[in-house]
Amino acid sequence: MLLGRVAGTVVASRKEPLMEGWKLLLVRQIDTDNRDVGGYVVAVDAVGAGVGEVVLFATGSSARQTEVTRDRPCDAVIMAIVDTWEVGGREMYRK
Amino acid sequence: MLLGRVAGTVVASRKEPLMEGWKLLLVRQIDTDNRDVGGYVVAVDAVGAGVGEVVLFATGSSARQTEVTRDRPCDAVIMAIVDTWEVGGREMYRK
Amino acid sequence: MLLGRVAGTVVASRKEPLMEGWKLLLVRQIDTDNRDVGGYVVAVDAVGAGVGEVVLFATGSSARQTEVTRDRPCDAVIMAIVDTWEVGGREMYRK
Amino acid sequence: MLLGRVAGTVVASRKEPLMEGWKLLLVRQIDTDNRDVGGYVVAVDAVGAGVGEVVLFATGSSARQTEVTRDRPCDAVIMAIVDTWEVGGREMYRK
Amino acid sequence: MLLGRVAGTVVASRKEPLMEGWKLLLVRQIDTDNRDVGGYVVAVDAVGAGVGEVVLFATGSSARQTEVTRDRPCDAVIMAIVDTWEVGGREMYRK
């Protein structure tokens, strides 16, 4: 999994029927210092995340192992909202 | 999933039988500012996308979770045509 | 899927039994202008491709969705020989 | 699999129910000279690793093949604590 | 699949039980000119490879399609020892 910050939303009305009901969020990847690292992914929201929140997201087939994404064409899912992380005993982020 | 712009088409007559009936499109990856970022992928079209359209595509095993690609050798699928996206409340693209 | 040019062949006699009967080809990735982009992959040939031909190849679990690769340790397969592709209405390659 | 050093911990209370009970660790990838190479991953701990330890981690669908991660949305797992490795007969690391 | 050179060995005694019995090898990726390209992977040996040998390895879920790795947390496997390869009719390597 990777850390990311929800940057925005994506809307698509003409789509694969199995995508119905998904909330699609733009997630920017961040590093362990809480800085943007350049990449992004469009992920399905499985936990009710909002713009600006720091989240944990999974990619690949593992992204299909949540209730909202199982057996659907999803390769990225937001699976948790991050409370805090620390590196070497030092807190780097707190919600 | 990633955002992309349909750049063109690919034709292949000598192919794996399971590919029969696919429309193959060249998709260039774009960033959240709607700019080309250099990479491309050849994706199966699952939604009737046309050249120039901005789409959402999935890769890997998730690309096999649509009606036209299930259990077939597909590692990239166009699953939606994008209407709009916004970043930080600002609309970055509208169809 | 990606576009590639068959660059050569690989021979391995001591191998996983499930690889028996495979033709292994070296494939260089090309861009949409038909230029080498630096990477390569060793792919199983599922369509009778020859050295110099431009092909379409799939990677990951999707590479196991052909008759010759199903349930075998294959992560890259040549699934089609490309006839032509075009970008923005302009033909970039013809066999 | 890749070699990594456990750098810290991640806490998330609002999450996919299937993540319940996981210990999430920040793992920095290291090279064969035991140096950081820049990337990180948030991995599920399957072996009781601690901060500072050198570990082996798997990514992708293979990360779901342990007892704690099976059929759950996990794309990275710490599967072993490394005792030692050697390159060309020379020991590069010992726990 | 990719070409690699076995560079060394990794030992881990505290590990996922499903890893029992694996021989773990450090493999450096090589290019089609038989030169190191910088990356490495820790792969399970499925064919009895030794340090210094040039091998073919698979990654991702395909790495679990051998007898020693099936249904186990393996994302990289050495599946063949390479005898020779040629590029454009010219032999680039012979064992």
Tab-separated table of C-alpha atoms in Angstrom:
chain	number	residue	atom	x	y	z
A	1	MET	CA	0.000	0.000	0.000
A	2	LEU	CA	1.038	3.604	-0.396
A	3	LEU	CA	0.251	6.877	1.339
A	4	GLY	CA	-1.672	9.465	-0.642
A	5	ARG	CA	-3.574	12.717	-0.340
A	6	VAL	CA	-7.024	13.026	-1.859
A	7	ALA	CA	-6.703	15.846	-4.374
A	8	GLY	CA	-10.040	15.837	-6.126
A	9	THR	CA	-12.875	13.982	-7.777
A	10	VAL	CA	-13.566	12.408	-11.176
A	11	VAL	CA	-17.010	12.112	-12.776
A	12	ALA	CA	-17.808	9.697	-15.598
A	13	SER	CA	-21.366	8.974	-16.675
A	14	ARG	CA	-20.678	6.727	-19.669
A	15	LYS	CA	-18.963	3.725	-18.155
A	16	GLU	CA	-18.725	0.001	-17.583
A	17	PRO	CA	-21.965	-0.983	-15.757
A	18	LEU	CA	-19.940	-2.656	-12.977
A	19	MET	CA	-18.582	0.776	-11.971
A	20	GLU	CA	-22.056	1.964	-10.953
A	21	GLY	CA	-22.105	3.570	-7.521
A	22	TRP	CA	-18.392	4.158	-7.181
A	23	LYS	CA	-16.990	7.409	-5.872
A	24	LEU	CA	-13.834	8.101	-7.875
A	25	LEU	CA	-11.125	10.161	-6.217
A	26	LEU	CA	-7.885	11.600	-7.522
A	27	VAL	CA	-5.118	10.607	-5.123
A	28	ARG	CA	-1.636	12.066	-5.186
A	29	GLN	CA	1.087	9.836	-3.816
A	30	ILE	CA	3.055	11.293	-0.904
A	31	ASP	CA	6.327	10.219	0.641
A	32	THR	CA	7.041	9.475	4.296
A	33	ASP	CA	7.738	13.192	4.888
A	34	ASN	CA	4.177	13.983	3.731
A	35	ARG	CA	5.324	15.600	0.484
A	36	ASP	CA	3.847	15.076	-2.953
A	37	VAL	CA	6.031	12.820	-5.083
A	38	GLY	CA	4.507	13.533	-8.448
A	39	GLY	CA	2.325	10.565	-9.322
A	40	TYR	CA	-1.429	10.186	-9.025
A	41	VAL	CA	-4.017	7.493	-9.340
A	42	VAL	CA	-7.794	7.502	-9.715
A	43	ALA	CA	-9.017	5.277	-6.882
A	44	VAL	CA	-12.371	3.963	-5.744
A	45	ASP	CA	-13.268	5.212	-2.283
A	46	ALA	CA	-14.130	2.358	0.092
A	47	VAL	CA	-14.061	4.327	3.348
A	48	GLY	CA	-15.728	7.707	2.831
A	49	ALA	CA	-12.596	9.807	2.293
A	50	GLY	CA	-12.789	13.497	1.492
A	51	VAL	CA	-10.621	15.929	-0.452
A	52	GLY	CA	-7.491	16.821	1.513
A	53	GLU	CA	-7.437	13.690	3.640
A	54	VAL	CA	-4.395	11.458	3.878
A	55	VAL	CA	-5.255	7.905	2.944
A	56	LEU	CA	-3.832	4.458	2.382
A	57	PHE	CA	-4.485	2.963	-1.028
A	58	ALA	CA	-3.865	-0.431	-2.588
A	59	THR	CA	-3.317	-1.155	-6.264
A	60	GLY	CA	-3.564	-4.137	-8.593
A	61	SER	CA	-5.719	-7.178	-7.908
A	62	SER	CA	-5.651	-6.381	-4.176
A	63	ALA	CA	-7.812	-3.348	-4.955
A	64	ARG	CA	-10.632	-5.765	-5.744
A	65	GLN	CA	-10.687	-7.255	-2.246
A	66	THR	CA	-13.107	-4.779	-0.685
A	67	GLU	CA	-16.881	-4.956	-0.544
A	68	VAL	CA	-17.440	-2.191	-3.119
A	69	THR	CA	-14.820	-3.406	-5.583
A	70	ARG	CA	-14.990	-7.216	-5.527
A	71	ASP	CA	-15.087	-8.752	-9.048
A	72	ARG	CA	-15.208	-5.305	-10.599
A	73	PRO	CA	-12.711	-3.547	-12.905
A	74	CYS	CA	-10.930	-1.642	-10.122
A	75	ASP	CA	-7.139	-1.430	-9.887
A	76	ALA	CA	-6.846	1.162	-7.095
A	77	VAL	CA	-8.831	1.516	-3.882
A	78	ILE	CA	-8.720	3.820	-0.881
A	79	MET	CA	-8.921	1.396	2.007
A	80	ALA	CA	-8.155	3.536	5.061
A	81	ILE	CA	-7.906	7.081	6.333
A	82	VAL	CA	-4.546	7.551	8.039
A	83	ASP	CA	-4.489	8.800	11.642
A	84	THR	CA	-0.765	9.036	12.040
A	85	TRP	CA	2.571	7.544	11.035
A	86	GLU	CA	5.992	7.719	12.525
A	87	VAL	CA	9.483	7.087	11.221
A	88	GLY	CA	12.210	6.040	13.640
A	89	GLY	CA	10.013	6.948	16.614
A	90	ARG	CA	9.285	10.448	15.303
A	91	GLU	CA	5.727	11.359	14.375
A	92	MET	CA	5.647	12.572	10.788
A	93	TYR	CA	1.915	13.153	10.443
A	94	ARG	CA	-1.167	13.345	12.624
A	95	LYS	CA	-4.653	13.835	11.301
B	1	MET	CA	-7.075	3.711	-12.765
B	2	LEU	CA	-5.446	6.459	-14.767
B	3	LEU	CA	-6.635	9.272	-17.005
B	4	GLY	CA	-5.766	9.031	-20.679
B	5	ARG	CA	-6.535	10.519	-24.061
B	6	VAL	CA	-7.405	8.237	-26.957
B	7	ALA	CA	-4.719	8.946	-29.547
B	8	GLY	CA	-5.401	6.378	-32.230
B	9	THR	CA	-6.228	2.843	-33.257
B	10	VAL	CA	-4.334	-0.423	-33.693
B	11	VAL	CA	-5.252	-3.148	-36.176
B	12	ALA	CA	-4.035	-6.734	-35.899
B	13	SER	CA	-5.523	-9.517	-37.996
B	14	ARG	CA	-3.216	-12.389	-36.940
B	15	LYS	CA	-3.926	-12.791	-33.247
B	16	GLU	CA	-4.935	-14.909	-30.305
B	17	PRO	CA	-8.518	-16.131	-31.071
B	18	LEU	CA	-9.745	-14.770	-27.710
B	19	MET	CA	-9.010	-11.236	-28.949
B	20	GLU	CA	-11.696	-11.518	-31.649
B	21	GLY	CA	-14.069	-8.557	-31.694
B	22	TRP	CA	-11.947	-6.191	-29.656
B	23	LYS	CA	-11.466	-2.574	-30.639
B	24	LEU	CA	-7.872	-1.688	-29.765
B	25	LEU	CA	-7.100	1.934	-28.969
B	26	LEU	CA	-3.839	3.747	-28.339
B	27	VAL	CA	-4.198	5.702	-25.112
B	28	ARG	CA	-1.742	8.348	-23.945
B	29	GLN	CA	-1.567	8.871	-20.208
B	30	ILE	CA	-2.340	12.410	-19.044
B	31	ASP	CA	-1.757	14.107	-15.723
B	32	THR	CA	-4.280	15.929	-13.565
B	33	ASP	CA	-3.590	19.151	-15.544
B	34	ASN	CA	-4.725	17.343	-18.737
B	35	ARG	CA	-1.204	17.207	-20.186
B	36	ASP	CA	0.455	14.251	-21.886
B	37	VAL	CA	2.981	12.594	-19.602
B	38	GLY	CA	4.781	10.488	-22.160
B	39	GLY	CA	3.551	6.939	-21.739
B	40	TYR	CA	0.972	5.034	-23.750
B	41	VAL	CA	-0.882	1.783	-23.608
B	42	VAL	CA	-2.888	-0.235	-26.106
B	43	ALA	CA	-6.243	-0.777	-24.408
B	44	VAL	CA	-9.409	-2.660	-25.248
B	45	ASP	CA	-12.384	-0.334	-25.577
B	46	ALA	CA	-15.292	-1.389	-23.331
B	47	VAL	CA	-17.371	1.788	-23.618
B	48	GLY	CA	-17.324	3.014	-27.223
B	49	ALA	CA	-14.612	5.655	-26.893
B	50	GLY	CA	-13.397	7.664	-29.867
B	51	VAL	CA	-10.113	9.294	-30.843
B	52	GLY	CA	-9.541	12.478	-28.834
B	53	GLU	CA	-11.754	11.522	-25.919
B	54	VAL	CA	-10.515	11.590	-22.338
B	55	VAL	CA	-11.012	8.228	-20.689
B	56	LEU	CA	-10.372	6.243	-17.554
B	57	PHE	CA	-8.433	3.020	-18.010
B	58	ALA	CA	-7.510	0.146	-15.741
B	59	THR	CA	-4.494	-2.118	-16.078
B	60	GLY	CA	-3.427	-5.549	-14.902
B	61	SER	CA	-5.849	-8.281	-13.894
B	62	SER	CA	-8.525	-5.647	-13.202
B	63	ALA	CA	-8.647	-5.038	-16.940
B	64	ARG	CA	-10.241	-8.476	-17.303
B	65	GLN	CA	-13.245	-7.598	-15.145
B	66	THR	CA	-15.448	-6.204	-17.918
B	67	GLU	CA	-17.894	-8.057	-20.126
B	68	VAL	CA	-15.720	-7.836	-23.260
B	69	THR	CA	-12.455	-8.780	-21.565
B	70	ARG	CA	-13.333	-11.447	-18.971
B	71	ASP	CA	-10.993	-14.469	-19.077
B	72	ARG	CA	-9.203	-13.025	-22.086
B	73	PRO	CA	-5.562	-11.898	-22.483
B	74	CYS	CA	-6.251	-8.221	-21.804
B	75	ASP	CA	-4.071	-6.127	-19.476
B	76	ALA	CA	-5.551	-2.681	-20.216
B	77	VAL	CA	-9.161	-1.619	-20.681
B	78	ILE	CA	-10.961	1.668	-21.257
B	79	MET	CA	-13.787	1.502	-18.740
B	80	ALA	CA	-15.260	5.002	-18.767
B	81	ILE	CA	-15.399	8.253	-20.688
B	82	VAL	CA	-14.585	11.119	-18.353
B	83	ASP	CA	-17.077	13.992	-18.033
B	84	THR	CA	-15.072	16.173	-15.692
B	85	TRP	CA	-12.564	16.192	-12.882
B	86	GLU	CA	-11.591	18.763	-10.326
B	87	VAL	CA	-8.583	19.294	-8.105
B	88	GLY	CA	-8.966	21.221	-4.864
B	89	GLY	CA	-12.430	22.430	-5.930
B	90	ARG	CA	-11.197	23.738	-9.278
B	91	GLU	CA	-12.481	22.149	-12.468
B	92	MET	CA	-9.526	20.965	-14.532
B	93	TYR	CA	-11.423	19.391	-17.419
B	94	ARG	CA	-14.942	19.238	-18.808
B	95	LYS	CA	-15.940	17.159	-21.788
C	1	MET	CA	-0.846	-4.150	-23.986
C	2	LEU	CA	2.221	-2.597	-25.529
C	3	LEU	CA	3.767	-2.462	-28.982
C	4	GLY	CA	7.073	-4.234	-29.466
C	5	ARG	CA	9.498	-5.449	-32.100
C	6	VAL	CA	10.736	-9.023	-31.984
C	7	ALA	CA	14.508	-8.679	-31.615
C	8	GLY	CA	15.662	-12.240	-31.132
C	9	THR	CA	15.272	-15.616	-29.504
C	10	VAL	CA	16.128	-17.194	-26.151
C	11	VAL	CA	16.955	-20.872	-25.620
C	12	ALA	CA	16.797	-22.589	-22.233
C	13	SER	CA	16.964	-26.355	-21.886
C	14	ARG	CA	17.010	-26.636	-18.073
C	15	LYS	CA	13.663	-25.222	-17.035
C	16	GLU	CA	10.369	-25.534	-15.242
C	17	PRO	CA	8.541	-28.496	-16.892
C	18	LEU	CA	5.466	-26.307	-17.530
C	19	MET	CA	7.556	-24.223	-19.970
C	20	GLU	CA	7.934	-27.175	-22.333
C	21	GLY	CA	7.100	-26.328	-25.933
C	22	TRP	CA	7.278	-22.550	-25.588
C	23	LYS	CA	9.016	-20.392	-28.156
C	24	LEU	CA	10.699	-17.594	-26.223
C	25	LEU	CA	11.264	-14.304	-28.017
C	26	LEU	CA	13.120	-11.159	-27.033
C	27	VAL	CA	10.792	-8.217	-27.591
C	28	ARG	CA	11.898	-4.583	-27.513
C	29	GLN	CA	9.248	-2.085	-26.543
C	30	ILE	CA	8.558	0.605	-29.137
C	31	ASP	CA	6.685	3.889	-28.871
C	32	THR	CA	3.837	5.121	-31.056
C	33	ASP	CA	6.405	6.559	-33.511
C	34	ASN	CA	7.819	3.024	-33.998
C	35	ARG	CA	11.059	3.809	-32.160
C	36	ASP	CA	12.791	1.645	-29.574
C	37	VAL	CA	12.264	2.979	-26.067
C	38	GLY	CA	14.929	0.981	-24.279
C	39	GLY	CA	13.156	-1.808	-22.442
C	40	TYR	CA	12.765	-5.446	-23.408
C	41	VAL	CA	10.891	-8.477	-22.239
C	42	VAL	CA	11.214	-12.197	-22.903
C	43	ALA	CA	7.760	-13.244	-24.088
C	44	VAL	CA	6.108	-16.504	-25.048
C	45	ASP	CA	5.006	-16.514	-28.667
C	46	ALA	CA	1.309	-17.390	-29.023
C	47	VAL	CA	0.874	-16.364	-32.670
C	48	GLY	CA	3.897	-17.487	-34.686
C	49	ALA	CA	5.797	-14.195	-34.701
C	50	GLY	CA	9.220	-13.881	-36.318
C	51	VAL	CA	12.284	-11.721	-35.705
C	52	GLY	CA	11.719	-8.169	-36.918
C	53	GLU	CA	7.934	-8.283	-36.719
C	54	VAL	CA	5.950	-5.672	-34.818
C	55	VAL	CA	3.730	-7.303	-32.221
C	56	LEU	CA	1.324	-6.644	-29.411
C	57	PHE	CA	2.243	-8.158	-26.062
C	58	ALA	CA	0.500	-8.448	-22.724
C	59	THR	CA	2.157	-8.730	-19.323
C	60	GLY	CA	1.231	-9.917	-15.848
C	61	SER	CA	-1.538	-12.394	-15.156
C	62	SER	CA	-3.197	-11.500	-18.470
C	63	ALA	CA	-0.276	-13.204	-20.192
C	64	ARG	CA	-1.631	-16.515	-18.894
C	65	GLN	CA	-4.955	-16.163	-20.710
C	66	THR	CA	-3.884	-17.778	-23.984
C	67	GLU	CA	-4.041	-21.441	-24.951
C	68	VAL	CA	-0.261	-21.968	-24.735
C	69	THR	CA	0.242	-20.123	-21.464
C	70	ARG	CA	-2.811	-20.933	-19.312
C	71	ASP	CA	-1.866	-21.950	-15.746
C	72	ARG	CA	1.829	-21.755	-16.585
C	73	PRO	CA	4.558	-19.460	-15.201
C	74	CYS	CA	4.320	-16.906	-18.006
C	75	ASP	CA	4.258	-13.142	-17.356
C	76	ALA	CA	4.585	-11.903	-20.953
C	77	VAL	CA	2.949	-13.166	-24.144
C	78	ILE	CA	2.931	-12.089	-27.773
C	79	MET	CA	-0.748	-12.176	-28.612
C	80	ALA	CA	-0.959	-10.482	-32.025
C	81	ILE	CA	1.073	-9.382	-35.020
C	82	VAL	CA	0.324	-5.745	-35.756
C	83	ASP	CA	-0.897	-4.786	-39.242
C	84	THR	CA	-1.052	-1.050	-38.754
C	85	TRP	CA	-1.684	1.705	-36.261
C	86	GLU	CA	-2.542	5.328	-36.614
C	87	VAL	CA	-2.332	8.356	-34.366
C	88	GLY	CA	-4.687	11.268	-34.913
C	89	GLY	CA	-5.748	9.860	-38.294
C	90	ARG	CA	-2.154	9.496	-39.531
C	91	GLU	CA	-0.791	6.050	-40.250
C	92	MET	CA	2.363	5.526	-38.206
C	93	TYR	CA	3.125	1.956	-39.253
C	94	ARG	CA	2.024	-0.581	-41.820
C	95	LYS	CA	3.302	-4.139	-41.964
D	1	MET	CA	10.608	-10.160	-3.346
D	2	LEU	CA	12.713	-7.224	-2.294
D	3	LEU	CA	14.892	-6.346	0.680
D	4	GLY	CA	13.698	-3.547	2.933
D	5	ARG	CA	14.308	-1.911	6.275
D	6	VAL	CA	11.381	-1.290	8.603
D	7	ALA	CA	11.336	2.477	9.081
D	8	GLY	CA	8.188	3.078	11.095
D	9	THR	CA	4.543	2.399	11.708
D	10	VAL	CA	1.225	3.586	10.290
D	11	VAL	CA	-2.023	3.849	12.262
D	12	ALA	CA	-5.455	4.016	10.637
D	13	SER	CA	-8.649	3.594	12.631
D	14	ARG	CA	-11.203	4.291	9.878
D	15	LYS	CA	-10.642	1.496	7.407
D	16	GLU	CA	-11.919	-1.402	5.367
D	17	PRO	CA	-13.203	-3.986	7.904
D	18	LEU	CA	-11.014	-6.693	6.330
D	19	MET	CA	-7.922	-4.778	7.502
D	20	GLU	CA	-8.821	-5.376	11.151
D	21	GLY	CA	-5.917	-6.684	13.195
D	22	TRP	CA	-3.150	-5.800	10.768
D	23	LYS	CA	0.088	-4.223	11.908
D	24	LEU	CA	1.074	-1.747	9.196
D	25	LEU	CA	4.757	-0.971	8.783
D	26	LEU	CA	6.595	1.557	6.649
D	27	VAL	CA	9.315	-0.288	4.758
D	28	ARG	CA	12.109	1.423	2.851
D	29	GLN	CA	13.545	-0.541	-0.030
D	30	ILE	CA	17.293	-1.214	0.214
D	31	ASP	CA	19.761	-2.407	-2.403
D	32	THR	CA	22.147	-5.345	-2.160
D	33	ASP	CA	24.728	-3.076	-0.465
D	34	ASN	CA	22.203	-2.397	2.331
D	35	ARG	CA	21.621	1.201	1.277
D	36	ASP	CA	18.284	2.993	1.017
D	37	VAL	CA	17.184	3.370	-2.600
D	38	GLY	CA	14.460	5.916	-2.126
D	39	GLY	CA	11.184	4.073	-2.364
D	40	TYR	CA	8.904	2.880	0.417
D	41	VAL	CA	5.833	0.770	0.842
D	42	VAL	CA	3.301	0.306	3.627
D	43	ALA	CA	3.288	-3.440	4.271
D	44	VAL	CA	1.328	-5.777	6.495
D	45	ASP	CA	3.572	-7.525	9.003
D	46	ALA	CA	3.173	-11.320	8.852
D	47	VAL	CA	6.209	-12.244	10.940
D	48	GLY	CA	6.496	-9.889	13.911
D	49	ALA	CA	9.069	-7.491	12.484
D	50	GLY	CA	10.225	-4.425	14.410
D	51	VAL	CA	11.470	-0.974	13.438
D	52	GLY	CA	15.043	-1.149	12.133
D	53	GLU	CA	14.916	-4.771	11.091
D	54	VAL	CA	15.855	-5.887	7.594
D	55	VAL	CA	13.043	-7.818	5.997
D	56	LEU	CA	11.899	-9.516	2.839
D	57	PHE	CA	8.638	-8.269	1.400
D	58	ALA	CA	6.402	-9.372	-1.443
D	59	THR	CA	4.060	-7.181	-3.465
D	60	GLY	CA	1.020	-7.626	-5.658
D	61	SER	CA	-1.318	-10.604	-5.457
D	62	SER	CA	1.454	-12.676	-3.866
D	63	ALA	CA	1.102	-10.480	-0.788
D	64	ARG	CA	-2.276	-12.121	-0.189
D	65	GLN	CA	-0.794	-15.611	0.156
D	66	THR	CA	-0.096	-15.472	3.898
D	67	GLU	CA	-2.393	-16.431	6.750
D	68	VAL	CA	-3.033	-12.829	7.864
D	69	THR	CA	-3.573	-11.423	4.368
D	70	ARG	CA	-5.467	-14.105	2.433
D	71	ASP	CA	-8.488	-12.699	0.528
D	72	ARG	CA	-7.901	-9.253	1.998
D	73	PRO	CA	-6.997	-5.963	0.293
D	74	CYS	CA	-3.250	-6.261	0.877
D	75	ASP	CA	-0.690	-5.560	-1.850
D	76	ALA	CA	2.496	-5.690	0.261
D	77	VAL	CA	3.489	-8.089	3.028
D	78	ILE	CA	6.560	-8.605	5.184
D	79	MET	CA	7.096	-12.324	4.943
D	80	ALA	CA	10.514	-12.867	6.522
D	81	ILE	CA	13.173	-11.278	8.699
D	82	VAL	CA	16.515	-11.512	6.930
D	83	ASP	CA	19.437	-13.164	8.741
D	84	THR	CA	22.079	-12.576	6.129
D	85	TRP	CA	22.767	-12.264	2.430
D	86	GLU	CA	25.870	-12.530	0.374
D	87	VAL	CA	26.869	-11.374	-3.087
D	88	GLY	CA	29.560	-13.267	-4.980
D	89	GLY	CA	30.541	-15.170	-1.824
D	90	ARG	CA	30.952	-12.000	0.251
D	91	GLU	CA	28.621	-11.397	3.182
D	92	MET	CA	26.893	-8.038	2.723
D	93	TYR	CA	24.670	-8.121	5.815
D	94	ARG	CA	24.267	-10.117	9.013
D	95	LYS	CA	21.531	-9.509	11.523
E	1	MET	CA	10.073	-12.725	-18.166
E	2	LEU	CA	13.437	-11.058	-17.828
E	3	LEU	CA	17.052	-12.125	-18.063
E	4	GLY	CA	19.100	-12.021	-14.875
E	5	ARG	CA	22.377	-13.145	-13.354
E	6	VAL	CA	22.361	-14.913	-10.001
E	7	ALA	CA	24.450	-12.675	-7.741
E	8	GLY	CA	24.076	-14.278	-4.348
E	9	THR	CA	21.930	-15.885	-1.701
E	10	VAL	CA	19.580	-14.706	1.036
E	11	VAL	CA	18.964	-16.530	4.327
E	12	ALA	CA	15.914	-15.931	6.521
E	13	SER	CA	15.037	-18.232	9.421
E	14	ARG	CA	12.075	-16.310	10.853
E	15	LYS	CA	9.518	-16.379	8.080
E	16	GLU	CA	6.064	-17.170	6.801
E	17	PRO	CA	5.645	-20.981	7.207
E	18	LEU	CA	4.688	-21.305	3.507
E	19	MET	CA	8.240	-20.220	2.567
E	20	GLU	CA	9.718	-23.360	4.127
E	21	GLY	CA	12.143	-25.159	1.840
E	22	TRP	CA	12.713	-22.308	-0.597
E	23	LYS	CA	16.153	-21.411	-1.850
E	24	LEU	CA	16.235	-17.625	-2.137
E	25	LEU	CA	18.595	-16.098	-4.676
E	26	LEU	CA	19.575	-12.512	-5.396
E	27	VAL	CA	19.159	-11.919	-9.113
E	28	ARG	CA	20.468	-8.872	-10.948
E	29	GLN	CA	18.579	-7.909	-14.070
E	30	ILE	CA	20.679	-7.813	-17.246
E	31	ASP	CA	19.964	-6.315	-20.644
E	32	THR	CA	20.148	-8.037	-24.022
E	33	ASP	CA	23.887	-7.184	-24.202
E	34	ASN	CA	24.437	-9.186	-20.988
E	35	ARG	CA	25.156	-6.092	-18.885
E	36	ASP	CA	23.807	-5.313	-15.433
E	37	VAL	CA	21.038	-2.724	-15.562
E	38	GLY	CA	20.882	-1.832	-11.913
E	39	GLY	CA	17.854	-3.569	-10.472
E	40	TYR	CA	17.676	-6.766	-8.469
E	41	VAL	CA	15.051	-9.107	-7.134
E	42	VAL	CA	15.051	-11.864	-4.524
E	43	ALA	CA	13.654	-14.885	-6.370
E	44	VAL	CA	12.753	-18.432	-5.426
E	45	ASP	CA	14.851	-20.957	-7.297
E	46	ALA	CA	12.709	-23.525	-9.125
E	47	VAL	CA	15.437	-25.048	-11.305
E	48	GLY	CA	18.618	-25.470	-9.252
E	49	ALA	CA	20.436	-22.324	-10.382
E	50	GLY	CA	23.817	-21.359	-8.961
E	51	VAL	CA	25.623	-18.076	-8.336
E	52	GLY	CA	26.898	-16.586	-11.588
E	53	GLU	CA	24.424	-18.360	-13.838
E	54	VAL	CA	22.244	-16.482	-16.314
E	55	VAL	CA	18.594	-17.235	-15.734
E	56	LEU	CA	15.083	-16.384	-16.810
E	57	PHE	CA	12.784	-15.139	-14.072
E	58	ALA	CA	9.091	-14.334	-13.882
E	59	THR	CA	7.442	-11.865	-11.531
E	60	GLY	CA	3.976	-11.208	-10.152
E	61	SER	CA	1.268	-13.835	-9.931
E	62	SER	CA	2.977	-15.844	-12.689
E	63	ALA	CA	5.763	-16.573	-10.196
E	64	ARG	CA	3.301	-18.761	-8.311
E	65	GLN	CA	2.748	-21.112	-11.250
E	66	THR	CA	5.603	-23.509	-10.506
E	67	GLU	CA	5.546	-26.618	-8.337
E	68	VAL	CA	7.589	-25.057	-5.502
E	69	THR	CA	5.729	-21.751	-5.440
E	70	ARG	CA	2.064	-22.582	-6.093
E	71	ASP	CA	-0.310	-20.858	-3.617
E	72	ARG	CA	2.629	-19.420	-1.688
E	73	PRO	CA	3.667	-15.779	-1.130
E	74	CYS	CA	6.174	-15.686	-3.987
E	75	ASP	CA	6.347	-12.787	-6.456
E	76	ALA	CA	9.561	-13.758	-8.294
E	77	VAL	CA	10.769	-17.163	-9.470
E	78	ILE	CA	13.755	-18.435	-11.419
E	79	MET	CA	12.143	-20.710	-13.960
E	80	ALA	CA	14.964	-21.539	-16.388
E	81	ILE	CA	18.711	-21.460	-16.856
E	82	VAL	CA	19.524	-19.741	-20.123
E	83	ASP	CA	21.643	-21.597	-22.710
E	84	THR	CA	21.889	-18.847	-25.267
E	85	TRP	CA	20.113	-15.876	-26.802
E	86	GLU	CA	20.574	-14.003	-30.019
E	87	VAL	CA	19.556	-10.591	-31.259
E	88	GLY	CA	19.096	-10.030	-34.987
E	89	GLY	CA	20.754	-13.367	-35.761
E	90	ARG	CA	23.850	-12.578	-33.651
E	91	GLU	CA	24.571	-14.685	-30.598
E	92	MET	CA	24.836	-12.408	-27.568
E	93	TYR	CA	25.412	-15.064	-24.913
E	94	ARG	CA	26.227	-18.749	-24.653
E	95	LYS	CA	26.439	-20.640	-21.388
